[in-house]
Amino acid sequence: MNQDKKEFMAEAIRLAKENLKTGNGGPFGAVVVKNGIIVGKAGNSVTSTNDPTAHAEVNAIRDACKNLNTFQLDDCEIYTSCEPCPMCLGAIYWARPKAVYYACTKTDAANAGFDDSFIYEEINIPMNNRKIPALQMMQSEAQKVFEEWIKLDGKIEY
């Protein structure tokens, strides 16, 4: 692995370690890199912002998208101190980077008290049998909005 990649990962790890000192959130950090330059970076800020979605990867994606004035990170790489959780993995796929590099595994995270295995298990269970019930309603009314979207001229597709 080249030196630049190691430096980017070291920055993600530094951000995770910084969270131990600041108490902003859990021990996670992430950076987004484009053309060898960090364009977005963040630590986890779940507890300091009272936002359960404020994981390091999501925060770094938001920062990079703001800085690049775009909603996709096609030519970017994400470096994260830990294997992304299911939510972050979804955000990463929506952002469309070309690669993700991670340091610790989800098993390492679970051993430190951040166990997402129940989410992975829930994904495979039918929606109406999950621990948090998901009940469908008003599909035909909502479907009309999709029908309007399909016909809409000048929309920005993503």
Short mmCIF file of C-alpha atoms in Angstrom, two decimals:
data_model
loop_
_atom_site.label_atom_id
_atom_site.label_comp_id
_atom_site.label_asym_id
_atom_site.label_seq_id
_atom_site.Cartn_x
_atom_site.Cartn_y
_atom_site.Cartn_z
CA MET A 1 0.00 0.00 0.00
CA ASN A 2 1.44 3.38 -0.94
CA GLN A 3 2.46 6.04 1.57
CA ASP A 4 -0.39 8.43 0.65
CA LYS A 5 -3.01 5.80 1.49
CA LYS A 6 -1.30 5.17 4.84
CA GLU A 7 -1.31 8.91 5.58
CA PHE A 8 -5.02 9.19 4.79
CA MET A 9 -5.81 6.22 7.03
CA ALA A 10 -3.60 7.68 9.74
CA GLU A 11 -5.69 10.87 9.58
CA ALA A 12 -8.92 8.86 9.95
CA ILE A 13 -7.43 7.08 12.96
CA ARG A 14 -6.21 10.41 14.40
CA LEU A 15 -9.77 11.77 14.15
CA ALA A 16 -11.06 8.67 15.99
CA LYS A 17 -8.46 9.14 18.72
CA GLU A 18 -9.27 12.86 18.97
CA ASN A 19 -12.83 11.90 19.86
CA LEU A 20 -11.50 10.15 22.97
CA LYS A 21 -10.11 13.50 24.14
CA THR A 22 -12.99 15.77 23.09
CA GLY A 23 -15.87 13.46 23.97
CA ASN A 24 -17.68 14.47 20.76
CA GLY A 25 -18.74 10.90 20.09
CA GLY A 26 -17.53 7.36 19.60
CA PRO A 27 -13.97 6.39 18.64
CA PHE A 28 -14.44 6.66 14.88
CA GLY A 29 -12.96 8.89 12.18
CA ALA A 30 -13.17 9.16 8.41
CA VAL A 31 -11.73 11.17 5.54
CA VAL A 32 -12.76 11.58 1.92
CA VAL A 33 -9.97 12.00 -0.63
CA LYS A 34 -10.12 13.23 -4.21
CA ASN A 35 -7.05 13.36 -6.44
CA GLY A 36 -4.76 12.87 -3.46
CA ILE A 37 -6.29 15.70 -1.41
CA ILE A 38 -8.52 15.40 1.66
CA VAL A 39 -11.82 17.06 0.69
CA GLY A 40 -13.87 15.99 3.70
CA LYS A 41 -13.15 14.69 7.18
CA ALA A 42 -14.96 14.11 10.42
CA GLY A 43 -15.19 12.17 13.60
CA ASN A 44 -18.26 10.55 15.06
CA SER A 45 -20.49 13.15 16.75
CA VAL A 46 -23.52 11.08 17.74
CA THR A 47 -23.54 12.01 21.43
CA SER A 48 -22.50 15.66 21.11
CA THR A 49 -25.12 16.44 18.45
CA ASN A 50 -27.83 14.06 19.68
CA ASP A 51 -27.93 12.68 16.14
CA PRO A 52 -27.82 8.89 15.75
CA THR A 53 -26.88 9.32 12.07
CA ALA A 54 -23.77 11.42 12.85
CA HIS A 55 -21.31 8.59 12.31
CA ALA A 56 -17.83 9.53 11.08
CA GLU A 57 -18.40 8.26 7.53
CA VAL A 58 -21.72 10.09 7.15
CA ASN A 59 -20.24 13.28 8.60
CA ALA A 60 -17.20 13.04 6.29
CA ILE A 61 -19.43 12.42 3.26
CA ARG A 62 -21.52 15.47 4.17
CA ASP A 63 -18.38 17.56 4.59
CA ALA A 64 -16.91 16.42 1.26
CA CYS A 65 -20.16 16.96 -0.64
CA LYS A 66 -20.46 20.46 0.81
CA ASN A 67 -16.85 21.29 -0.05
CA LEU A 68 -17.10 19.85 -3.57
CA ASN A 69 -20.62 21.21 -4.16
CA THR A 70 -21.92 17.84 -5.32
CA PHE A 71 -24.09 15.00 -4.05
CA GLN A 72 -21.94 12.21 -5.44
CA LEU A 73 -18.32 11.37 -4.75
CA ASP A 74 -17.57 9.40 -7.93
CA ASP A 75 -13.83 10.03 -8.10
CA CYS A 76 -13.23 9.88 -4.36
CA GLU A 77 -11.93 7.38 -1.85
CA ILE A 78 -13.12 7.03 1.73
CA TYR A 79 -10.75 6.09 4.53
CA THR A 80 -12.41 5.08 7.78
CA SER A 81 -11.00 3.90 11.08
CA CYS A 82 -13.50 1.03 11.17
CA GLU A 83 -15.47 -1.12 8.77
CA PRO A 84 -18.68 0.82 8.02
CA CYS A 85 -21.88 -0.11 9.83
CA PRO A 86 -24.98 -0.90 7.73
CA MET A 87 -26.17 2.75 7.79
CA CYS A 88 -22.78 4.09 6.74
CA LEU A 89 -22.43 1.41 4.09
CA GLY A 90 -25.75 2.55 2.63
CA ALA A 91 -24.61 6.19 2.67
CA ILE A 92 -21.34 5.19 1.02
CA TYR A 93 -23.14 3.38 -1.78
CA TRP A 94 -25.39 6.41 -2.34
CA ALA A 95 -22.33 8.69 -2.46
CA ARG A 96 -20.69 6.36 -5.02
CA PRO A 97 -16.98 6.65 -4.17
CA LYS A 98 -14.56 4.53 -6.16
CA ALA A 99 -13.12 2.76 -3.08
CA VAL A 100 -13.39 2.42 0.68
CA TYR A 101 -10.43 1.62 2.93
CA TYR A 102 -11.00 0.62 6.56
CA ALA A 103 -8.79 -0.20 9.52
CA CYS A 104 -10.69 -2.12 12.23
CA THR A 105 -13.31 -4.73 11.39
CA LYS A 106 -16.93 -4.93 12.55
CA THR A 107 -15.73 -7.67 14.95
CA ASP A 108 -13.19 -5.27 16.44
CA ALA A 109 -16.01 -2.73 16.87
CA ALA A 110 -18.27 -5.33 18.50
CA ASN A 111 -15.49 -6.24 20.93
CA ALA A 112 -15.33 -2.55 21.93
CA GLY A 113 -19.08 -2.40 22.53
CA PHE A 114 -20.27 -1.27 19.09
CA ASP A 115 -22.09 -4.38 17.90
CA ASP A 116 -24.16 -3.96 14.74
CA SER A 117 -24.81 -7.69 14.26
CA PHE A 118 -28.46 -7.26 15.26
CA ILE A 119 -28.93 -4.82 12.35
CA TYR A 120 -27.35 -7.24 9.88
CA GLU A 121 -29.69 -9.95 11.21
CA GLU A 122 -32.76 -7.69 11.03
CA ILE A 123 -32.11 -6.88 7.36
CA ASN A 124 -32.71 -10.55 6.48
CA ILE A 125 -35.99 -10.79 8.39
CA PRO A 126 -39.29 -9.92 6.63
CA MET A 127 -40.19 -6.32 7.47
CA ASN A 128 -43.33 -7.16 9.45
CA ASN A 129 -41.37 -9.62 11.65
CA ARG A 130 -38.57 -7.25 12.69
CA LYS A 131 -38.07 -5.99 16.24
CA ILE A 132 -39.16 -2.52 15.07
CA PRO A 133 -42.28 -3.23 12.98
CA ALA A 134 -42.45 -1.64 9.53
CA LEU A 135 -46.05 -1.50 8.36
CA GLN A 136 -46.99 -0.38 4.86
CA MET A 137 -49.81 2.10 4.35
CA MET A 138 -51.12 4.56 1.71
CA GLN A 139 -49.05 3.07 -1.12
CA SER A 140 -51.40 4.24 -3.89
CA GLU A 141 -51.28 7.85 -2.67
CA ALA A 142 -47.50 7.82 -2.45
CA GLN A 143 -47.19 6.06 -5.81
CA LYS A 144 -48.74 9.15 -7.46
CA VAL A 145 -45.70 11.17 -6.40
CA PHE A 146 -43.42 8.67 -8.16
CA GLU A 147 -45.62 8.89 -11.25
CA GLU A 148 -45.18 12.68 -11.24
CA TRP A 149 -41.41 12.26 -10.78
CA ILE A 150 -41.24 9.94 -13.80
CA LYS A 151 -42.93 12.59 -15.98
CA LEU A 152 -41.01 15.54 -14.53
CA ASP A 153 -38.86 17.48 -17.02
CA GLY A 154 -35.48 18.82 -15.96
CA LYS A 155 -35.12 16.63 -12.87
CA ILE A 156 -31.69 15.90 -11.48
CA GLU A 157 -31.38 12.13 -11.40
CA TYR A 158 -29.18 10.38 -8.89
#
